[in-house]
Amino acid sequence: TVKMLPPPSRRHRRSFEQYKKDEKAATERRQRKSKADAVAFEVDTSKGSGVRWWEKKEEPKTVWRACISNINDGMEYYVNTETGKTTWEKPEELMTEEELNQTGDWVWVQDKKECYAPAKVIGKSKKKNCQIVQLENGDRRTVDKAKTTPLMRSSLKRVVSDLTLLDNMSSPLILHCLRKRFEADKIYTNVGTILISVNPYQRLPLYTESVQRKYAERKLGAELPPHVYNIAHNAYLGVTSFLKNQSIIISGESGAGKTEATKQALQYLARIAGSVSDIEKKVLQANPILEAFGNAKTIRNDNSSRFGKYLEIFFDSKGRIFGSATENYLLEKVRVVQPAPSERNFHIFYQLTKACPSNLQRKLNLGPPSTYAYLRGITDVPTIDDAREMKDLLTAFRDLGFSETEQSDIFSLCAAILALGNCVFQSGRRDAAVLKDPKPLNYVAGLIGVDVKALQKAITTRELRIPGQGVTLVNLSAGDASDSRHALCKFVYGRLFDWLVMRVNQSMAESSGSAKRTKSTLTIGILDIFGFEIFEHNSFEQLCINFTNEELQQHFNQNTFKLEQKMYQSEGIQFDTIDFIDNQPMLDLITKKPHGVLPLLDEELRVPQGSDKKFLSKLVSKQKSNRVFKRIMKKPSHFGIMHYAGQVQYDTTGFLEKNRDSLTEDIVEMLQGSNMKLLKTLYPKDRAVSAKERKSSLGSQFQKQLVRLMRNLNQTQPHYIRCIKPNNEKASMKFVSKNCYEQLLYSGVFEAVAIRKKGFPFRLSHEEFVKRYSICNDGKILSSSTKGKCEVILRNMDCKKSNTRIGRTRVLYRAEEHKKLELKRSIRVKNKEISENLERLSQIDANSLPESKREAFFIDLAEAVRDADIFRVNTPQANKARRMLEAFVEARMDPQTKRKLQKAYDSQDMKALREALKICEKEGYRTQLTRKCKELLTKIEDAEAALEVAMESKNLEFLRKALEMCKDFNYTRPSQQKAQKMLKNIEKAQLGISRAVKKVKRKWLNQAVAFCESIEYDGADYRECKVLATKVNRCHQMLTIGRNERSEAKLKKGVRACQKIGYKEKIVNQCEILLYRVTRINQEATHAYARCIEDQVRTVVAAADELKMVGDQKFQKLRKWVNGSYDSFLGAQYKHALKNGDKERAVQVMIRKKDLLISKHGEDYSLKRYPRLK
């Protein structure tokens, strides 16, 4: 049915002549709009155009459609395709940027839920400096003008992958852009060279084999979406191209996704670099070990790293991985004995008690997690598969060369720790601690190879060594014995973890063979360290963790802001300074001697009778005037620090004991007496603990580690990944604006956007610039000065002046120019290197080489040919090298793989080709057949993508082009056949539509519409045909009703509707004739009713009866006259004659009436019946 539109508003009611004047302009405007809407269908699809038209492009989606009204002289109106709502006012979704900005003033207003919300200014407020705004949900507010931020409405529709490309650098717009990308499953966003990663708390298809391949095998200069793979790729290029050590610094709160980012960066580097002796696999295999013993489920993260890790990967001169080394920081040992509520202990304990092999379970006599005091609480986590991770751990141990004895000792120590946790102490004589049940302790002593009495003595007593008086044995209370047991478990586990890291490093060194790390070795360091933590109860561990994050933030500030601004000043380049949060005062509060937190804590360890209370008292007296230090009056044992990420309150209870970080000598001596090989390694007999080591605190050790870490980081080119935790509930795809805003604010992202947008992040000295890029000009630069040569290179490379600056000693430029320069240079350098290398290799007679050297020769040849393929080098030497390599590989190719390749090639099966080529890539097979298969796979992937887009759009041109692509290599898979069938159906549909629309035949129109719907064709011609078919069916219905009812009004309406749309079928002609007759009868009936002349009335009634006309009340009256008594009919004729003033007809009618009376009743009036009267 056709919905009638509401009448246009008053401002639209212009004259018909005015509409005619605007018709040309309106038509041009609609054509421009139509062209913009259909831009995806107007690309060049011709062969050799280089346009990959089938690649999908994101376009703004809207439910509104613009239509042209036939009712109001071609005016444009708008229809909501979901609700059917119509309006004359243009919806915002269809407005251009200019139209949007003209619709009114928009601002960002502060909002409790969203931080900032867009609002339209609708008027002034009576309050001073205030205005009334309306939010998008219709709510109105009165806001202070000073607290609003200007907003261009159109900028909300512009969601960019790099925040430096935003229209302006306002915090609300940055937050809005991140939220919109996150809601579209795009968790990565760039800030120039910095990557922001928002944790989705669910698996997204971002790390699949195809995605990894797309980034690893990118074409030179190709732009790819933001991803952790890009950061890893840039770090690798920094090592191989610029020969500088690199670092990837991954930071963020606990639960923000740092561990996952580390894992993905590592996997990508392993793929792109390859390695010597497959060592990259061992680098990856270290992850299950370190995660099992160092990660745990926390409130905020199911796989939280409870230690810091700096992994250095070593590269040889060919850019291959040949080794790695890991340094760990501050393992959260307290978790072993006291996991927080709603959290778990370290993963290894659950893997061991739930999923260890049956023989190991019997040997260690392990029970389920619920039977151990250290594991009570949460044992199962939906996102963690302990059984699978146990298998991964055992595989990792095996691959990294851990012996069976070492594995057995590791698991025995873990089981011993769990059993020690089950020991229960009670008070005996003189409150001395005694065991309630000796079985757990006997079991522990057997596991770790110590005498049970020595173990019990070490836990329940303490030796006091007083000079000149010998050793005094002091019994511990039940509580102190329990604490002693906890300390033993913590420190043994901590030593075990340190040993595991050392053992992994040793395995890497052994696997690297003859390759050894030297001072000139190039490295990429990946830092995955605990995120900033604010809990309800924060202790010494949180202080150390947050201190680390302050150091990292300072490093970020130093590289991003301080050095940047200092360098612009020294180079004489005008640059607006950026204000940022400087966290140096926080670092001074924690570390500066003599009154920083850590120095005062160490001092308290050295003084007699030092205590937590005295430490806090000294700290308050020394720091009370410090603006970043807060005294907590309501909590006497607490103090606060204003960290860059917010204020944290620390409870000093237990600070001294935790900072002491040492076991009693008698416990150490007991452990040194063990006959377990691993425990002997952890606590060797020949190594006594020195007095200096005993006095060394955890805080001072940690400071030294951080100093070493920061020194290493400062010697690298840093790449930053800022991980953001979008909500505190770990809810999937939930973006809480306040959480994200605070993390972005405190981590300096807003300032980083500003400085990256304004600044020039790439810079080289004049000499370095000329040396690096003179090859782009073939080394021919006509200039005497180095600075002049830089200008020539920039000019010849068409670099934009707005994006480049030549300073006093450096050339500075932005990312766009960097990509342009690097692309040109890479092509030139690579072509030169490849050509020289190929020429050298092609001159070597491989047959004359000994077998060992022959193998090495072909490895070098394979790498050279791979580079030649990437850079499309087709010189005679390159082709000769390809033939040599193919012949060599062909002779050594596995016959089964060869058959699999040939079968996949013959069948044109995309899946089979991928599987076969994956094997070839893994084994290093590069033959003519693999080359053909790769070319075929590329063609099939392009064809399948083109077919998918063509079938989805049902566009004839796209279908024909996609089928042409298939025809070029005889591709006849089901998708091609489906597209072929679709093309035939659409052509048939369009032919039917064309014929039906041209002839305006109802049957053809309905057939065409039904056929289009059966094949789900929804083209513009179908929509036009459907509208016409709807109108024709409506007209047919109106004519049928009018014909059946013999209704003049309905016939007239139907005929006019048919004439309007050009509908001229047989029924229309019949109804036109019928309308003429009905109209004549109605006219005559009107006259007959008015005059009531007998012949005329009878004629009209006879004509109406012949047509079976029912007629209106007039016809009912006429039929009553004709079909009723003739006397009544004559009476009516007499009345109408008198009424019309026709006296003569009245006399005639009266005579006929009397004659009728006499004819009927003449006998009654005979004189014979009235003799007396006669």
mmCIF file of N, CA and C in Angstrom, residues 193 559-560 563-565 567-568 571 573-576 754-764 800-807 810-818:
data_model
loop_
_atom_site.group_PDB
_atom_site.id
_atom_site.type_symbol
_atom_site.label_atom_id
_atom_site.label_comp_id
_atom_site.label_asym_id
_atom_site.label_seq_id
_atom_site.Cartn_x
_atom_site.Cartn_y
_atom_site.Cartn_z
ATOM 1 N N THR A 193 53.374 7.241 16.812
ATOM 2 C CA THR A 193 54.107 5.969 16.944
ATOM 3 C C THR A 193 53.748 5.216 18.222
ATOM 4 N N ASN A 559 61.092 10.786 27.213
ATOM 5 C CA ASN A 559 61.236 10.577 25.771
ATOM 6 C C ASN A 559 60.172 11.313 24.966
ATOM 7 N N THR A 560 58.997 11.469 25.555
ATOM 8 C CA THR A 560 57.887 12.032 24.784
ATOM 9 C C THR A 560 57.796 13.543 24.910
ATOM 10 N N LEU A 563 62.633 15.648 26.413
ATOM 11 C CA LEU A 563 63.670 15.643 25.378
ATOM 12 C C LEU A 563 63.161 16.260 24.080
ATOM 13 N N GLU A 564 61.876 16.018 23.805
ATOM 14 C CA GLU A 564 61.283 16.541 22.575
ATOM 15 C C GLU A 564 61.348 18.066 22.559
ATOM 16 N N GLN A 565 60.866 18.675 23.639
ATOM 17 C CA GLN A 565 60.824 20.140 23.688
ATOM 18 C C GLN A 565 62.227 20.739 23.750
ATOM 19 N N MET A 567 64.904 19.473 22.442
ATOM 20 C CA MET A 567 65.525 19.339 21.130
ATOM 21 C C MET A 567 65.013 20.419 20.164
ATOM 22 N N TYR A 568 63.704 20.729 20.200
ATOM 23 C CA TYR A 568 63.170 21.782 19.330
ATOM 24 C C TYR A 568 63.827 23.128 19.635
ATOM 25 N N GLU A 571 67.394 23.210 18.287
ATOM 26 C CA GLU A 571 67.445 23.249 16.823
ATOM 27 C C GLU A 571 66.899 24.549 16.245
ATOM 28 N N ILE A 573 63.738 25.588 16.285
ATOM 29 C CA ILE A 573 62.450 25.360 15.621
ATOM 30 C C ILE A 573 61.342 25.854 16.535
ATOM 31 N N GLN A 574 60.483 26.693 15.986
ATOM 32 C CA GLN A 574 59.384 27.245 16.780
ATOM 33 C C GLN A 574 58.393 26.131 17.117
ATOM 34 N N PHE A 575 58.063 26.052 18.414
ATOM 35 C CA PHE A 575 57.184 24.971 18.851
ATOM 36 C C PHE A 575 56.504 25.385 20.147
ATOM 37 N N ASP A 576 55.170 25.215 20.191
ATOM 38 C CA ASP A 576 54.410 25.545 21.402
ATOM 39 C C ASP A 576 54.609 24.438 22.435
ATOM 40 N N ALA A 754 48.766 15.671 21.583
ATOM 41 C CA ALA A 754 49.068 17.062 21.226
ATOM 42 C C ALA A 754 50.481 17.206 20.680
ATOM 43 N N ILE A 755 51.460 16.606 21.372
ATOM 44 C CA ILE A 755 52.852 16.785 20.944
ATOM 45 C C ILE A 755 53.149 16.019 19.660
ATOM 46 N N ARG A 756 52.461 14.866 19.473
ATOM 47 C CA ARG A 756 52.662 14.112 18.233
ATOM 48 C C ARG A 756 52.025 14.843 17.055
ATOM 49 N N LYS A 757 50.898 15.513 17.299
ATOM 50 C CA LYS A 757 50.216 16.223 16.209
ATOM 51 C C LYS A 757 51.014 17.461 15.790
ATOM 52 N N LYS A 758 51.586 18.135 16.793
ATOM 53 C CA LYS A 758 52.329 19.361 16.497
ATOM 54 C C LYS A 758 53.779 19.088 16.117
ATOM 55 N N GLY A 759 54.328 17.985 16.654
ATOM 56 C CA GLY A 759 55.765 17.773 16.554
ATOM 57 C C GLY A 759 56.227 17.044 15.313
ATOM 58 N N PHE A 760 57.534 16.761 15.320
ATOM 59 C CA PHE A 760 58.202 16.061 14.218
ATOM 60 C C PHE A 760 58.949 14.870 14.826
ATOM 61 N N PRO A 761 58.292 13.722 14.910
ATOM 62 C CA PRO A 761 58.864 12.602 15.679
ATOM 63 C C PRO A 761 60.078 11.941 15.041
ATOM 64 N N PHE A 762 60.365 12.206 13.764
ATOM 65 C CA PHE A 762 61.512 11.570 13.104
ATOM 66 C C PHE A 762 62.588 12.623 12.879
ATOM 67 N N ARG A 763 63.813 12.283 13.266
ATOM 68 C CA ARG A 763 64.889 13.266 13.116
ATOM 69 C C ARG A 763 66.234 12.565 12.937
ATOM 70 N N LEU A 764 67.069 13.143 12.062
ATOM 71 C CA LEU A 764 68.428 12.650 11.825
ATOM 72 C C LEU A 764 69.340 13.862 11.695
ATOM 73 N N LYS A 800 56.509 17.544 1.746
ATOM 74 C CA LYS A 800 55.771 18.777 2.071
ATOM 75 C C LYS A 800 56.575 19.625 3.048
ATOM 76 N N LYS A 801 56.623 20.913 2.767
ATOM 77 C CA LYS A 801 57.368 21.817 3.651
ATOM 78 C C LYS A 801 56.733 21.890 5.031
ATOM 79 N N SER A 802 55.401 21.756 5.063
ATOM 80 C CA SER A 802 54.708 21.835 6.358
ATOM 81 C C SER A 802 55.046 20.653 7.254
ATOM 82 N N ASN A 803 55.530 19.575 6.651
ATOM 83 C CA ASN A 803 55.839 18.370 7.428
ATOM 84 C C ASN A 803 57.326 18.167 7.660
ATOM 85 N N THR A 804 58.146 19.111 7.250
ATOM 86 C CA THR A 804 59.600 18.968 7.414
ATOM 87 C C THR A 804 60.196 20.266 7.968
ATOM 88 N N ARG A 805 61.245 20.117 8.739
ATOM 89 C CA ARG A 805 62.009 21.263 9.240
ATOM 90 C C ARG A 805 63.492 20.906 9.180
ATOM 91 N N ILE A 806 64.294 21.870 8.739
ATOM 92 C CA ILE A 806 65.748 21.683 8.757
ATOM 93 C C ILE A 806 66.297 22.586 9.840
ATOM 94 N N GLY A 807 66.754 21.970 10.950
ATOM 95 C CA GLY A 807 67.273 22.722 12.087
ATOM 96 C C GLY A 807 68.745 23.014 11.948
ATOM 97 N N ARG A 810 69.961 19.128 12.655
ATOM 98 C CA ARG A 810 69.145 17.963 12.325
ATOM 99 C C ARG A 810 68.095 18.291 11.273
ATOM 100 N N VAL A 811 67.659 17.232 10.596
ATOM 101 C CA VAL A 811 66.472 17.305 9.739
ATOM 102 C C VAL A 811 65.346 16.618 10.512
ATOM 103 N N LEU A 812 64.214 17.324 10.642
ATOM 104 C CA LEU A 812 63.070 16.781 11.379
ATOM 105 C C LEU A 812 61.884 16.645 10.436
ATOM 106 N N TYR A 813 61.144 15.551 10.570
ATOM 107 C CA TYR A 813 60.038 15.337 9.646
ATOM 108 C C TYR A 813 58.984 14.444 10.296
ATOM 109 N N ARG A 814 57.803 14.463 9.694
ATOM 110 C CA ARG A 814 56.673 13.726 10.249
ATOM 111 C C ARG A 814 56.530 12.361 9.584
ATOM 112 N N ALA A 815 55.565 11.590 10.109
ATOM 113 C CA ALA A 815 55.417 10.184 9.694
ATOM 114 C C ALA A 815 55.181 10.042 8.194
ATOM 115 N N GLU A 816 54.391 10.954 7.618
ATOM 116 C CA GLU A 816 54.070 10.840 6.187
ATOM 117 C C GLU A 816 55.340 10.913 5.341
ATOM 118 N N GLU A 817 56.224 11.874 5.686
ATOM 119 C CA GLU A 817 57.473 12.021 4.934
ATOM 120 C C GLU A 817 58.441 10.875 5.247
ATOM 121 N N HIS A 818 58.429 10.410 6.491
ATOM 122 C CA HIS A 818 59.290 9.281 6.858
ATOM 123 C C HIS A 818 58.960 8.053 6.017
#
